[in-house]
Amino acid sequence: MCVNTEILNEYEEILSSKTTKDIARNVVEAIARLSTTYYQDAYYHFGLITEDADDNKFVDCAIAAGAELIVTNDKHFNVLRTIDWPKLIVLNIKVFLAQM
């Protein structure tokens, strides 16, 4: 999983709206400390997702990290299937888990 400060802040904001701020902070800190979490700043912003520009932080991080795929159920990411570069595979969570 690749993340950066902007992504972790969004995770904390969403989790805080569904639980408490303390739980949200603990979950985000746990994600940041996982050995499988890769921290990657995105220095270039491609602006590939126009329907919800806030989603671009995930795409930009994935590109900067050299990721091969993005796992999401967010339909805004489907636009990535229509572009030749950067080539990022978009999988929904159910398909991803079935492949593990």
Tab-separated table of C-alpha atoms in Angstrom, residues 6-100:
chain	number	residue	atom	x	y	z
A	6	GLU	CA	-2.523	13.803	2.073
A	7	ILE	CA	-3.895	10.251	1.808
A	8	LEU	CA	-3.452	9.509	5.499
A	9	ASN	CA	-5.232	12.770	6.356
A	10	GLU	CA	-8.196	11.752	4.196
A	11	TYR	CA	-8.312	8.318	5.812
A	12	GLU	CA	-8.346	9.959	9.240
A	13	GLU	CA	-11.076	12.407	8.212
A	14	ILE	CA	-13.319	9.643	6.865
A	15	LEU	CA	-12.717	7.354	9.825
A	16	SER	CA	-13.379	10.214	12.261
A	17	SER	CA	-16.788	10.738	10.710
A	18	LYS	CA	-17.643	7.073	11.288
A	19	THR	CA	-15.983	6.487	14.673
A	20	THR	CA	-14.126	8.724	17.099
A	21	LYS	CA	-11.098	10.919	16.450
A	22	ASP	CA	-8.977	8.741	18.737
A	23	ILE	CA	-9.912	5.536	16.918
A	24	ALA	CA	-9.327	7.207	13.559
A	25	ARG	CA	-5.888	8.448	14.610
A	26	ASN	CA	-4.934	5.006	15.968
A	27	VAL	CA	-5.992	3.276	12.736
A	28	VAL	CA	-4.083	5.757	10.573
A	29	GLU	CA	-0.995	5.434	12.750
A	30	ALA	CA	-1.239	1.645	12.478
A	31	ILE	CA	-1.484	1.887	8.674
A	32	ALA	CA	1.547	4.183	8.574
A	33	ARG	CA	3.595	1.727	10.665
A	34	LEU	CA	2.786	-1.432	8.713
A	35	SER	CA	5.807	-3.033	7.088
A	36	THR	CA	3.785	-3.261	3.872
A	37	THR	CA	3.027	0.473	3.784
A	38	TYR	CA	5.196	2.522	1.445
A	39	TYR	CA	5.349	6.289	1.904
A	40	GLN	CA	5.512	8.189	-1.399
A	41	ASP	CA	5.206	11.914	-1.984
A	42	ALA	CA	3.722	12.887	-5.331
A	43	TYR	CA	5.593	15.809	-6.843
A	44	TYR	CA	3.581	15.927	-10.046
A	45	HIS	CA	-0.187	16.129	-10.277
A	46	PHE	CA	-1.576	14.505	-13.409
A	47	GLY	CA	-5.227	15.497	-12.960
A	48	LEU	CA	-6.485	12.302	-14.604
A	49	ILE	CA	-9.733	12.073	-12.637
A	50	THR	CA	-11.976	15.008	-13.464
A	51	GLU	CA	-15.279	13.831	-11.936
A	52	ASP	CA	-13.826	13.968	-8.411
A	53	ALA	CA	-10.498	15.777	-8.467
A	54	ASP	CA	-9.902	14.862	-4.813
A	55	ASP	CA	-9.323	11.255	-5.948
A	56	ASN	CA	-6.239	12.314	-7.904
A	57	LYS	CA	-4.097	12.161	-4.762
A	58	PHE	CA	-4.348	8.361	-4.900
A	59	VAL	CA	-3.499	8.183	-8.606
A	60	ASP	CA	-0.577	10.581	-8.280
A	61	CYS	CA	0.823	8.604	-5.342
A	62	ALA	CA	0.446	5.318	-7.232
A	63	ILE	CA	2.229	6.702	-10.299
A	64	ALA	CA	5.051	8.187	-8.223
A	65	ALA	CA	5.481	4.868	-6.392
A	66	GLY	CA	5.546	2.880	-9.634
A	67	ALA	CA	2.478	0.922	-8.593
A	68	GLU	CA	0.910	-1.512	-11.003
A	69	LEU	CA	-2.646	-1.354	-9.705
A	70	ILE	CA	-5.175	0.529	-7.663
A	71	VAL	CA	-7.768	-1.336	-5.627
A	72	THR	CA	-10.965	0.637	-5.232
A	73	ASN	CA	-14.714	0.434	-5.594
A	74	ASP	CA	-14.872	4.121	-6.542
A	75	LYS	CA	-16.260	4.435	-10.083
A	76	HIS	CA	-14.291	7.642	-10.699
A	77	PHE	CA	-11.152	5.535	-11.115
A	78	ASN	CA	-12.632	3.742	-14.147
A	79	VAL	CA	-11.280	6.542	-16.339
A	80	LEU	CA	-7.834	5.017	-15.790
A	81	ARG	CA	-8.944	2.029	-17.868
A	82	THR	CA	-9.323	4.312	-20.896
A	83	ILE	CA	-5.845	5.875	-20.946
A	84	ASP	CA	-2.661	4.334	-22.291
A	85	TRP	CA	-0.240	6.066	-19.942
A	86	PRO	CA	0.313	5.714	-17.117
A	87	LYS	CA	-0.943	2.167	-17.210
A	88	LEU	CA	-2.563	1.395	-13.874
A	89	ILE	CA	-4.783	-1.619	-13.469
A	90	VAL	CA	-7.973	-0.799	-11.571
A	91	LEU	CA	-9.497	-3.659	-9.581
A	92	ASN	CA	-12.499	-3.586	-7.315
A	93	ILE	CA	-12.014	-5.036	-3.859
A	94	LYS	CA	-13.942	-8.242	-4.556
A	95	VAL	CA	-11.830	-9.069	-7.627
A	96	PHE	CA	-8.618	-8.204	-5.797
A	97	LEU	CA	-9.446	-10.462	-2.853
A	98	ALA	CA	-10.404	-13.306	-5.226
A	99	GLN	CA	-6.945	-13.110	-6.800
A	100	MET	CA	-5.075	-13.330	-3.500
